[in-house]
Amino acid sequence: MNATFLKILAIIFMLIDHIGAFLFPNVLIFRLIGRLAFPIFAYFIAEGYRKTSDLTSYFGRLFAFALISQLPFSMATGSKAYLNIFFTLALGLYAIYIYDKRNDLRLVYLIAILAQYANTDYGFFGVMLIFIFYRYRDNFKELVKWFAILTLAFQGMIDLNLASLGFKEMLTHAGFYQFLWMGSLVFLKQYNGEKGRGLKYLFYLFYPLHLAIIAIIRNYLR
């Protein structure tokens, strides 16, 4: 599978996830399928860092679309307390850049903690997953190991937050589903290193556009 094909899969998984999250919150299957989306995007941030010829433009593009996407993201989620996924991706890109220049893991952790306190989508765990994909790209066994450790920590945090709701509520609110994001490795293992068709801005524009449409539909259904 080339990069374009995998990214198209990722936006399909993301669309399914957001339809479930914002329009059909009680239909769990949407959220389960949706777990596959973010790791693919995270992987290609790490891959993009390796292959870009203009890192400044790459970071600027991510940050620009973070700003563009914030209003439709807030409208879709119904909350102004969270920052959209482009902020996480931009911080993840910056984290691997800093690590590449300074070789200091503490700086990566600081950036991940910043993402968490800024309430970006996936926060600390999103930045760290991008870093894991960068650091262990050439060692699949280590990549799987650290991905699994990160997943256990992430799921543990989710379950602690849900624990006060009781066991039944934990199941209802998918207190186990974050484990499924490791299923993305099945697709990423098929990556052939090729770029595919140049649809770069499709992947950037799809995010704010689909959120805006979902927000309109959600408001109409109320």
Short mmCIF file of C-alpha atoms in Angstrom, two decimals:
data_model
loop_
_atom_site.label_atom_id
_atom_site.label_comp_id
_atom_site.label_asym_id
_atom_site.label_seq_id
_atom_site.Cartn_x
_atom_site.Cartn_y
_atom_site.Cartn_z
CA MET A 1 0.00 0.00 0.00
CA ASN A 2 1.35 3.46 -0.85
CA ALA A 3 1.05 6.55 1.34
CA THR A 4 -1.96 7.97 -0.49
CA PHE A 5 -3.94 4.74 -0.16
CA LEU A 6 -3.19 4.48 3.56
CA LYS A 7 -4.13 8.12 4.17
CA ILE A 8 -7.43 7.61 2.34
CA LEU A 9 -8.10 4.63 4.63
CA ALA A 10 -7.28 6.85 7.61
CA ILE A 11 -9.74 9.59 6.63
CA ILE A 12 -12.45 6.96 6.08
CA PHE A 13 -11.79 5.54 9.56
CA MET A 14 -11.78 9.08 10.97
CA LEU A 15 -15.08 9.94 9.27
CA ILE A 16 -16.68 6.80 10.69
CA ASP A 17 -15.34 7.67 14.13
CA HIS A 18 -16.67 11.23 14.04
CA ILE A 19 -20.07 10.15 12.75
CA GLY A 20 -20.25 7.87 15.76
CA ALA A 21 -18.88 10.38 18.25
CA PHE A 22 -21.00 13.35 17.23
CA LEU A 23 -24.13 11.90 15.60
CA PHE A 24 -24.59 8.35 16.96
CA PRO A 25 -22.78 8.26 20.33
CA ASN A 26 -24.58 5.10 21.44
CA VAL A 27 -23.47 3.05 18.41
CA LEU A 28 -20.18 1.64 19.62
CA ILE A 29 -19.02 0.07 16.36
CA PHE A 30 -18.33 3.50 14.85
CA ARG A 31 -15.89 4.33 17.64
CA LEU A 32 -14.23 0.91 17.47
CA ILE A 33 -13.50 1.29 13.75
CA GLY A 34 -12.41 4.87 14.35
CA ARG A 35 -9.52 3.79 16.60
CA LEU A 36 -7.61 2.83 13.45
CA ALA A 37 -7.40 6.39 12.10
CA PHE A 38 -5.03 8.37 14.31
CA PRO A 39 -2.04 5.97 14.30
CA ILE A 40 -1.95 6.11 10.49
CA PHE A 41 -1.89 9.91 10.56
CA ALA A 42 0.74 9.80 13.31
CA TYR A 43 2.90 7.42 11.30
CA PHE A 44 2.89 9.73 8.30
CA ILE A 45 3.90 12.72 10.40
CA ALA A 46 7.05 10.78 11.32
CA GLU A 47 7.44 9.67 7.71
CA GLY A 48 6.88 13.22 6.50
CA TYR A 49 9.64 14.50 8.76
CA ARG A 50 12.06 12.06 7.18
CA LYS A 51 11.10 12.95 3.62
CA THR A 52 10.21 16.64 3.61
CA SER A 53 12.53 19.06 1.85
CA ASP A 54 11.09 22.06 3.71
CA LEU A 55 10.38 21.39 7.37
CA THR A 56 9.37 25.01 8.06
CA SER A 57 6.64 24.89 5.42
CA TYR A 58 5.49 21.49 6.66
CA PHE A 59 5.14 22.72 10.24
CA GLY A 60 3.53 25.97 9.07
CA ARG A 61 0.96 24.02 7.06
CA LEU A 62 0.02 21.88 10.05
CA PHE A 63 -0.28 24.92 12.30
CA ALA A 64 -2.29 26.89 9.73
CA PHE A 65 -4.81 24.07 9.40
CA ALA A 66 -4.90 23.73 13.18
CA LEU A 67 -6.16 27.32 13.30
CA ILE A 68 -8.54 26.83 10.36
CA SER A 69 -9.98 23.65 11.88
CA GLN A 70 -10.56 24.91 15.41
CA LEU A 71 -13.94 26.55 14.80
CA PRO A 72 -15.53 23.54 13.04
CA PHE A 73 -13.92 21.25 15.64
CA SER A 74 -15.47 23.28 18.47
CA MET A 75 -18.82 23.35 16.69
CA ALA A 76 -18.80 19.57 16.17
CA THR A 77 -17.68 18.72 19.71
CA GLY A 78 -19.84 21.38 21.32
CA SER A 79 -16.88 22.43 23.46
CA LYS A 80 -14.26 25.17 23.35
CA ALA A 81 -12.06 23.38 25.89
CA TYR A 82 -10.20 21.15 23.43
CA LEU A 83 -7.79 21.74 20.57
CA ASN A 84 -8.09 19.78 17.34
CA ILE A 85 -5.82 17.02 16.08
CA PHE A 86 -3.70 19.31 13.89
CA PHE A 87 -2.25 20.87 17.05
CA THR A 88 -1.23 17.39 18.22
CA LEU A 89 0.31 16.57 14.85
CA ALA A 90 2.23 19.87 14.80
CA LEU A 91 3.55 19.30 18.31
CA GLY A 92 4.49 15.73 17.40
CA LEU A 93 6.44 16.98 14.40
CA TYR A 94 8.21 19.52 16.60
CA ALA A 95 8.99 16.82 19.19
CA ILE A 96 10.80 14.61 16.68
CA TYR A 97 12.62 17.64 15.27
CA ILE A 98 13.87 18.56 18.76
CA TYR A 99 14.87 14.98 19.46
CA ASP A 100 16.71 14.78 16.16
CA LYS A 101 18.67 17.96 16.98
CA ARG A 102 19.21 17.55 20.73
CA ASN A 103 18.90 13.79 21.29
CA ASP A 104 17.19 14.55 24.59
CA LEU A 105 14.13 12.46 25.41
CA ARG A 106 13.19 14.83 28.24
CA LEU A 107 12.32 17.50 25.68
CA VAL A 108 10.00 15.08 23.91
CA TYR A 109 8.22 14.41 27.20
CA LEU A 110 7.91 18.14 27.86
CA ILE A 111 6.28 18.72 24.49
CA ALA A 112 3.94 15.77 25.07
CA ILE A 113 3.01 17.14 28.51
CA LEU A 114 2.34 20.53 26.89
CA ALA A 115 -0.04 18.83 24.46
CA GLN A 116 -1.84 17.19 27.38
CA TYR A 117 -2.22 20.40 29.37
CA ALA A 118 -3.32 22.29 26.26
CA ASN A 119 -6.09 19.69 25.81
CA THR A 120 -5.13 18.76 22.28
CA ASP A 121 -6.88 15.75 20.78
CA TYR A 122 -4.96 12.64 22.00
CA GLY A 123 -2.68 14.95 24.00
CA PHE A 124 0.40 13.37 25.58
CA PHE A 125 -0.27 10.00 24.00
CA GLY A 126 -0.66 11.42 20.51
CA VAL A 127 2.71 13.17 20.61
CA MET A 128 4.42 10.12 22.08
CA LEU A 129 2.95 7.83 19.41
CA ILE A 130 4.35 10.08 16.68
CA PHE A 131 7.72 9.91 18.41
CA ILE A 132 7.57 6.10 18.70
CA PHE A 133 6.87 5.83 14.97
CA TYR A 134 9.88 8.05 14.30
CA ARG A 135 12.26 6.47 16.79
CA TYR A 136 11.52 2.82 15.97
CA ARG A 137 10.56 2.92 12.30
CA ASP A 138 13.42 0.58 11.40
CA ASN A 139 12.85 -1.83 14.30
CA PHE A 140 9.34 -3.24 14.08
CA LYS A 141 9.60 -5.36 17.24
CA GLU A 142 10.61 -2.35 19.34
CA LEU A 143 7.92 -0.27 17.68
CA VAL A 144 5.25 -2.82 18.61
CA LYS A 145 6.60 -3.09 22.16
CA TRP A 146 6.54 0.65 22.83
CA PHE A 147 3.23 1.08 21.03
CA ALA A 148 1.77 -1.59 23.34
CA ILE A 149 3.22 0.07 26.45
CA LEU A 150 1.82 3.44 25.38
CA THR A 151 -1.55 1.84 24.67
CA LEU A 152 -1.69 0.21 28.12
CA ALA A 153 -0.91 3.54 29.75
CA PHE A 154 -3.49 5.36 27.62
CA GLN A 155 -6.20 2.78 28.25
CA GLY A 156 -5.37 2.81 31.94
CA MET A 157 -5.88 6.56 32.10
CA ILE A 158 -9.19 6.27 30.25
CA ASP A 159 -10.40 3.53 32.59
CA LEU A 160 -9.41 5.51 35.68
CA ASN A 161 -11.51 8.39 34.40
CA LEU A 162 -14.43 6.03 33.81
CA ALA A 163 -14.03 4.02 37.02
CA SER A 164 -16.32 6.30 39.01
CA LEU A 165 -19.13 5.47 36.58
CA GLY A 166 -19.08 1.76 37.45
CA PHE A 167 -18.31 -1.37 35.42
CA LYS A 168 -21.47 -1.23 33.33
CA GLU A 169 -20.83 2.36 32.38
CA MET A 170 -17.22 1.53 31.53
CA LEU A 171 -18.43 -1.03 28.99
CA THR A 172 -21.07 1.34 27.65
CA HIS A 173 -18.44 4.05 27.20
CA ALA A 174 -15.96 1.63 25.62
CA GLY A 175 -13.57 1.38 28.53
CA PHE A 176 -11.49 -1.05 26.49
CA TYR A 177 -11.55 0.24 22.92
CA GLN A 178 -8.28 2.16 22.83
CA PHE A 179 -6.47 -1.16 22.50
CA LEU A 180 -7.92 -1.38 19.00
CA TRP A 181 -5.75 1.43 17.68
CA MET A 182 -2.91 -1.10 17.53
CA GLY A 183 -4.86 -2.76 14.73
CA SER A 184 -3.55 0.03 12.51
CA LEU A 185 -0.23 -1.85 12.43
CA VAL A 186 -1.84 -4.43 10.14
CA PHE A 187 -2.23 -1.70 7.53
CA LEU A 188 1.02 0.15 8.23
CA LYS A 189 2.98 -3.10 7.84
CA GLN A 190 1.81 -3.11 4.20
CA TYR A 191 3.30 0.32 3.47
CA ASN A 192 5.62 0.04 0.47
CA GLY A 193 7.43 3.35 0.94
CA GLU A 194 5.88 4.91 -2.16
CA LYS A 195 4.08 8.25 -2.17
CA GLY A 196 1.22 7.48 -4.54
CA ARG A 197 -0.88 10.18 -6.19
CA GLY A 198 -0.33 13.74 -5.02
CA LEU A 199 -3.48 14.46 -3.02
CA LYS A 200 -1.73 16.39 -0.24
CA TYR A 201 -4.33 19.11 0.30
CA LEU A 202 -7.21 16.64 0.21
CA PHE A 203 -6.02 15.29 3.55
CA TYR A 204 -5.67 18.76 5.03
CA LEU A 205 -8.99 20.13 3.76
CA PHE A 206 -11.07 17.06 4.53
CA TYR A 207 -10.65 17.50 8.29
CA PRO A 208 -12.25 20.95 8.78
CA LEU A 209 -14.81 20.39 5.99
CA HIS A 210 -16.19 17.12 7.34
CA LEU A 211 -16.34 18.55 10.87
CA ALA A 212 -18.27 21.58 9.62
CA ILE A 213 -20.76 19.33 7.80
CA ILE A 214 -21.17 17.11 10.88
CA ALA A 215 -21.73 20.21 13.04
CA ILE A 216 -24.45 21.45 10.66
CA ILE A 217 -26.17 18.06 10.64
CA ARG A 218 -25.91 17.81 14.42
CA ASN A 219 -27.51 21.22 14.92
CA TYR A 220 -30.25 20.37 12.41
CA LEU A 221 -31.11 17.15 14.25
CA ARG A 222 -31.50 18.87 17.61
#
